[in-house]
Amino acid sequence: MKRRTFLKSLAATGVATSLTGAGALTREAQARKKIDFGEVKSVRIDVLSETSWFDNDNLKKHMLDYGGAMTNQYDIPWDWDNAGGYMALLTVTTLEGKERKILLDSGWNNDWVDYIYEMNNIPAMLKSGEIEFMVLSHWHLDHYWGIESTLKHKPDITMYAPKTYYPEDMALLKGAHLTAKNKEGKDVHVCKNDVPHSGKLILCDPDGEKDGIYNPMPGVAIRNFDVPILLRVRGENVFYFNVKDKGIVTVTGCCHPGILSLFSYARKNFEGYKPYGCYGGLHITLFETWDPKFDDIIKGVKAFKIQKLACNHCTGWIWAEKAAAAGVPVVKGTDKFKSYKRQSTVATASNAFLTNGDHVVF
């Protein structure tokens, strides 16, 4: 596959949706009544790991060599040494002052996930039930393939996951060793799970449990967006938190539906909507290349008057830097990531966004 075609296919699965704003994702909601899903006092997000991989060129080469961005992710013999993972710990403080913890995603490389979990006391939180449930944002390798690292500490954890899974996704969850063939026809390990999930699995779709959302606790909503994503993945779960006296906070794994679409959904659907904050990978300058249409996303984000935007992962350092320069209230990171045993090759000294070891409170 040619590089130009490859980049176009990436744009078609994320940025294009961002530029359309609400689009088809929210038209259906116009006829719905406004949703009141409660309030929380605050939400803290700890960045466990936002480095899903360490070298962009390595990841791109494997995608290009095996068919491009729309290839089945399970058919690519990825470089295991380049794999990291995306995970975040969400701590919700209720109106009564109780802290409740949620795990967002489970990373990719089990060795990396285990390392990150130990640094942050995640195994103990899982075993004790302090982490109440896990939300899988989507079935991408860097958010899901490290699932064994979670299940070995809590095999019966309650999970919310997109209903739009493929057979390999469910096989891994139930316990499997999966391989892909390299150019020489040799089977190469791509992922494994030796601890089958035995807990409640809530498969999410856009209908939700009620009014198009899942409402696991007051002030917390999970919305599923059924959109096509690169590497033969479909659908993404997104968090919305209603922080008392402040407004709506959007929390996303990769923002494949598009950041403006996520903001538009909240504006059209939530009672008393006030924009407040956002956290997550925004899937814009994924490989640190610029296109003039990304300036339009900056303008769109500014128009929503978000008070605090905390981004990382697939957002791209370059977009975070340009957005901050344009007046978007981007939350800067620290140098904590430099103390980790590995860092991304594109990390800069600008601390443009939150990275490993950082946190934000909304």
PDB file of C-alpha atoms in Angstrom, residues 55-207:
ATOM      1  CA  ASP A  55       8.184   4.024  17.717  1.00  0.00           C
ATOM      2  CA  ASN A  56       5.743   5.435  15.158  1.00  0.00           C
ATOM      3  CA  ASP A  57       7.817   4.373  12.155  1.00  0.00           C
ATOM      4  CA  ASN A  58       7.938   0.790  13.381  1.00  0.00           C
ATOM      5  CA  LEU A  59       4.154   0.652  13.806  1.00  0.00           C
ATOM      6  CA  LYS A  60       3.499   2.268  10.406  1.00  0.00           C
ATOM      7  CA  LYS A  61       5.881  -0.130   8.666  1.00  0.00           C
ATOM      8  CA  HIS A  62       4.087  -3.177  10.009  1.00  0.00           C
ATOM      9  CA  MET A  63       0.719  -1.761   8.953  1.00  0.00           C
ATOM     10  CA  LEU A  64       1.960  -0.905   5.464  1.00  0.00           C
ATOM     11  CA  ASP A  65       3.793  -4.201   4.959  1.00  0.00           C
ATOM     12  CA  TYR A  66       0.674  -6.229   5.757  1.00  0.00           C
ATOM     13  CA  GLY A  67      -2.020  -4.394   3.806  1.00  0.00           C
ATOM     14  CA  GLY A  68      -2.533  -1.004   5.424  1.00  0.00           C
ATOM     15  CA  ALA A  69      -4.876   0.630   7.878  1.00  0.00           C
ATOM     16  CA  MET A  70      -7.929  -1.504   7.097  1.00  0.00           C
ATOM     17  CA  THR A  71      -6.173  -4.860   7.543  1.00  0.00           C
ATOM     18  CA  ASN A  72      -7.426  -7.178  10.294  1.00  0.00           C
ATOM     19  CA  GLN A  73      -5.239  -6.349  13.301  1.00  0.00           C
ATOM     20  CA  TYR A  74      -4.958 -10.064  14.117  1.00  0.00           C
ATOM     21  CA  ASP A  75      -3.323 -10.738  10.725  1.00  0.00           C
ATOM     22  CA  ILE A  76      -0.308  -8.504  11.363  1.00  0.00           C
ATOM     23  CA  PRO A  77       2.781  -9.973  13.108  1.00  0.00           C
ATOM     24  CA  TRP A  78       3.468  -6.877  15.182  1.00  0.00           C
ATOM     25  CA  ASP A  79       6.851  -6.165  16.724  1.00  0.00           C
ATOM     26  CA  TRP A  80       6.255  -7.207  20.342  1.00  0.00           C
ATOM     27  CA  ASP A  81       9.186  -5.081  21.510  1.00  0.00           C
ATOM     28  CA  ASN A  82       7.436  -1.961  20.178  1.00  0.00           C
ATOM     29  CA  ALA A  83       4.182  -2.668  22.018  1.00  0.00           C
ATOM     30  CA  GLY A  84       3.134  -0.737  25.120  1.00  0.00           C
ATOM     31  CA  GLY A  85      -0.484  -0.006  25.941  1.00  0.00           C
ATOM     32  CA  TYR A  86      -3.143   2.509  26.930  1.00  0.00           C
ATOM     33  CA  MET A  87      -4.728   2.398  30.400  1.00  0.00           C
ATOM     34  CA  ALA A  88      -6.166   4.973  32.807  1.00  0.00           C
ATOM     35  CA  LEU A  89      -7.479   4.865  36.364  1.00  0.00           C
ATOM     36  CA  LEU A  90     -10.612   6.938  36.961  1.00  0.00           C
ATOM     37  CA  THR A  91     -11.491   7.929  40.530  1.00  0.00           C
ATOM     38  CA  VAL A  92     -14.991   9.334  40.909  1.00  0.00           C
ATOM     39  CA  THR A  93     -15.863  11.253  44.060  1.00  0.00           C
ATOM     40  CA  THR A  94     -19.602  11.049  44.658  1.00  0.00           C
ATOM     41  CA  LEU A  95     -21.717  13.886  46.039  1.00  0.00           C
ATOM     42  CA  GLU A  96     -21.562  12.069  49.384  1.00  0.00           C
ATOM     43  CA  GLY A  97     -17.741  12.111  49.301  1.00  0.00           C
ATOM     44  CA  LYS A  98     -17.161   8.428  48.551  1.00  0.00           C
ATOM     45  CA  GLU A  99     -14.367   7.528  46.117  1.00  0.00           C
ATOM     46  CA  ARG A 100     -15.179   4.924  43.463  1.00  0.00           C
ATOM     47  CA  LYS A 101     -12.601   3.592  40.989  1.00  0.00           C
ATOM     48  CA  ILE A 102     -12.956   2.488  37.367  1.00  0.00           C
ATOM     49  CA  LEU A 103     -10.328   1.013  35.028  1.00  0.00           C
ATOM     50  CA  LEU A 104     -10.334   2.295  31.457  1.00  0.00           C
ATOM     51  CA  ASP A 105      -8.737  -0.204  29.044  1.00  0.00           C
ATOM     52  CA  SER A 106      -6.074  -2.857  29.604  1.00  0.00           C
ATOM     53  CA  GLY A 107      -3.114  -2.083  27.340  1.00  0.00           C
ATOM     54  CA  TRP A 108      -1.264  -4.282  24.853  1.00  0.00           C
ATOM     55  CA  ASN A 109       2.074  -5.841  25.844  1.00  0.00           C
ATOM     56  CA  ASN A 110       1.548  -7.852  29.034  1.00  0.00           C
ATOM     57  CA  ASP A 111       5.097  -7.178  30.238  1.00  0.00           C
ATOM     58  CA  TRP A 112       4.547  -3.424  29.919  1.00  0.00           C
ATOM     59  CA  VAL A 113       1.069  -3.559  31.475  1.00  0.00           C
ATOM     60  CA  ASP A 114       2.361  -5.627  34.420  1.00  0.00           C
ATOM     61  CA  TYR A 115       5.172  -3.101  34.942  1.00  0.00           C
ATOM     62  CA  ILE A 116       2.736  -0.171  34.890  1.00  0.00           C
ATOM     63  CA  TYR A 117       0.219  -1.918  37.143  1.00  0.00           C
ATOM     64  CA  GLU A 118       2.848  -2.694  39.795  1.00  0.00           C
ATOM     65  CA  MET A 119       4.006   0.939  39.806  1.00  0.00           C
ATOM     66  CA  ASN A 120       0.450   2.090  40.521  1.00  0.00           C
ATOM     67  CA  ASN A 121      -0.764  -0.625  42.933  1.00  0.00           C
ATOM     68  CA  ILE A 122      -3.406  -1.759  40.418  1.00  0.00           C
ATOM     69  CA  PRO A 123      -3.135  -5.494  41.293  1.00  0.00           C
ATOM     70  CA  ALA A 124      -4.143  -4.813  44.907  1.00  0.00           C
ATOM     71  CA  MET A 125      -7.005  -2.554  43.815  1.00  0.00           C
ATOM     72  CA  LEU A 126      -8.294  -5.245  41.465  1.00  0.00           C
ATOM     73  CA  LYS A 127      -8.036  -8.068  43.984  1.00  0.00           C
ATOM     74  CA  SER A 128      -9.789  -6.113  46.736  1.00  0.00           C
ATOM     75  CA  GLY A 129     -12.580  -4.889  44.476  1.00  0.00           C
ATOM     76  CA  GLU A 130     -11.541  -1.270  45.008  1.00  0.00           C
ATOM     77  CA  ILE A 131     -11.639  -1.024  41.214  1.00  0.00           C
ATOM     78  CA  GLU A 132     -15.333  -1.748  40.732  1.00  0.00           C
ATOM     79  CA  PHE A 133     -15.430  -2.398  37.004  1.00  0.00           C
ATOM     80  CA  MET A 134     -13.549  -1.961  33.748  1.00  0.00           C
ATOM     81  CA  VAL A 135     -14.673  -0.179  30.604  1.00  0.00           C
ATOM     82  CA  LEU A 136     -13.095  -1.240  27.332  1.00  0.00           C
ATOM     83  CA  SER A 137     -13.240   1.756  25.037  1.00  0.00           C
ATOM     84  CA  HIS A 138     -12.747  -0.340  21.894  1.00  0.00           C
ATOM     85  CA  TRP A 139     -11.210  -3.592  20.695  1.00  0.00           C
ATOM     86  CA  HIS A 140      -7.944  -2.177  19.337  1.00  0.00           C
ATOM     87  CA  LEU A 141      -4.814  -4.134  20.213  1.00  0.00           C
ATOM     88  CA  ASP A 142      -3.216  -1.335  22.258  1.00  0.00           C
ATOM     89  CA  HIS A 143      -6.310  -0.974  24.461  1.00  0.00           C
ATOM     90  CA  TYR A 144      -7.335  -4.615  24.767  1.00  0.00           C
ATOM     91  CA  TRP A 145      -4.669  -7.238  24.037  1.00  0.00           C
ATOM     92  CA  GLY A 146      -3.139  -6.863  27.513  1.00  0.00           C
ATOM     93  CA  ILE A 147      -6.389  -8.116  29.081  1.00  0.00           C
ATOM     94  CA  GLU A 148      -4.629 -11.051  30.800  1.00  0.00           C
ATOM     95  CA  SER A 149      -2.738  -8.561  32.989  1.00  0.00           C
ATOM     96  CA  THR A 150      -6.096  -7.407  34.374  1.00  0.00           C
ATOM     97  CA  LEU A 151      -7.888 -10.734  34.552  1.00  0.00           C
ATOM     98  CA  LYS A 152      -5.113 -12.555  36.425  1.00  0.00           C
ATOM     99  CA  HIS A 153      -5.837 -10.273  39.375  1.00  0.00           C
ATOM    100  CA  LYS A 154      -9.637 -10.186  38.979  1.00  0.00           C
ATOM    101  CA  PRO A 155     -11.013 -12.748  36.503  1.00  0.00           C
ATOM    102  CA  ASP A 156     -14.607 -11.950  37.468  1.00  0.00           C
ATOM    103  CA  ILE A 157     -14.359  -8.179  37.017  1.00  0.00           C
ATOM    104  CA  THR A 158     -17.459  -6.608  35.482  1.00  0.00           C
ATOM    105  CA  MET A 159     -16.662  -5.321  31.994  1.00  0.00           C
ATOM    106  CA  TYR A 160     -18.393  -2.892  29.647  1.00  0.00           C
ATOM    107  CA  ALA A 161     -17.280  -3.484  26.045  1.00  0.00           C
ATOM    108  CA  PRO A 162     -18.588  -2.589  22.570  1.00  0.00           C
ATOM    109  CA  LYS A 163     -21.071  -5.098  21.216  1.00  0.00           C
ATOM    110  CA  THR A 164     -19.362  -4.887  17.819  1.00  0.00           C
ATOM    111  CA  TYR A 165     -16.684  -7.492  18.548  1.00  0.00           C
ATOM    112  CA  TYR A 166     -15.137  -9.971  16.109  1.00  0.00           C
ATOM    113  CA  PRO A 167     -14.575 -13.696  16.812  1.00  0.00           C
ATOM    114  CA  GLU A 168     -10.900 -13.191  17.681  1.00  0.00           C
ATOM    115  CA  ASP A 169     -11.804 -10.537  20.260  1.00  0.00           C
ATOM    116  CA  MET A 170     -14.122 -12.854  22.126  1.00  0.00           C
ATOM    117  CA  ALA A 171     -11.746 -15.810  21.791  1.00  0.00           C
ATOM    118  CA  LEU A 172      -9.033 -13.791  23.526  1.00  0.00           C
ATOM    119  CA  LEU A 173     -11.404 -12.773  26.309  1.00  0.00           C
ATOM    120  CA  LYS A 174     -12.362 -16.409  26.891  1.00  0.00           C
ATOM    121  CA  GLY A 175      -8.724 -17.548  26.797  1.00  0.00           C
ATOM    122  CA  ALA A 176      -6.563 -18.063  23.719  1.00  0.00           C
ATOM    123  CA  HIS A 177      -3.098 -17.816  22.165  1.00  0.00           C
ATOM    124  CA  LEU A 178      -3.308 -16.050  18.786  1.00  0.00           C
ATOM    125  CA  THR A 179      -0.704 -15.867  16.037  1.00  0.00           C
ATOM    126  CA  ALA A 180      -0.225 -14.220  12.657  1.00  0.00           C
ATOM    127  CA  LYS A 181       1.931 -15.306   9.720  1.00  0.00           C
ATOM    128  CA  ASN A 182       4.958 -13.244   8.747  1.00  0.00           C
ATOM    129  CA  LYS A 183       6.286 -12.838   5.190  1.00  0.00           C
ATOM    130  CA  GLU A 184       8.062 -16.188   5.463  1.00  0.00           C
ATOM    131  CA  GLY A 185       4.845 -17.950   6.401  1.00  0.00           C
ATOM    132  CA  LYS A 186       5.943 -18.521   9.993  1.00  0.00           C
ATOM    133  CA  ASP A 187       3.424 -18.166  12.829  1.00  0.00           C
ATOM    134  CA  VAL A 188       4.306 -15.247  15.104  1.00  0.00           C
ATOM    135  CA  HIS A 189       2.797 -14.677  18.551  1.00  0.00           C
ATOM    136  CA  VAL A 190       0.533 -11.591  18.611  1.00  0.00           C
ATOM    137  CA  CYS A 191      -1.456 -11.919  21.860  1.00  0.00           C
ATOM    138  CA  LYS A 192      -2.507 -14.336  24.554  1.00  0.00           C
ATOM    139  CA  ASN A 193      -4.777 -14.729  27.559  1.00  0.00           C
ATOM    140  CA  ASP A 194      -4.524 -17.672  29.939  1.00  0.00           C
ATOM    141  CA  VAL A 195      -7.155 -16.340  32.363  1.00  0.00           C
ATOM    142  CA  PRO A 196     -10.684 -16.529  30.887  1.00  0.00           C
ATOM    143  CA  HIS A 197     -13.057 -13.766  31.893  1.00  0.00           C
ATOM    144  CA  SER A 198     -15.663 -15.137  34.305  1.00  0.00           C
ATOM    145  CA  GLY A 199     -17.470 -11.966  35.330  1.00  0.00           C
ATOM    146  CA  LYS A 200     -20.393 -10.000  33.967  1.00  0.00           C
ATOM    147  CA  LEU A 201     -19.890  -8.753  30.416  1.00  0.00           C
ATOM    148  CA  ILE A 202     -22.082  -5.828  29.366  1.00  0.00           C
ATOM    149  CA  LEU A 203     -21.988  -5.473  25.592  1.00  0.00           C
ATOM    150  CA  CYS A 204     -22.756  -1.878  24.721  1.00  0.00           C
ATOM    151  CA  ASP A 205     -24.621  -0.514  21.717  1.00  0.00           C
ATOM    152  CA  PRO A 206     -26.033   2.930  20.849  1.00  0.00           C
ATOM    153  CA  ASP A 207     -29.439   2.082  22.342  1.00  0.00           C
TER     154      ASP A 207
END
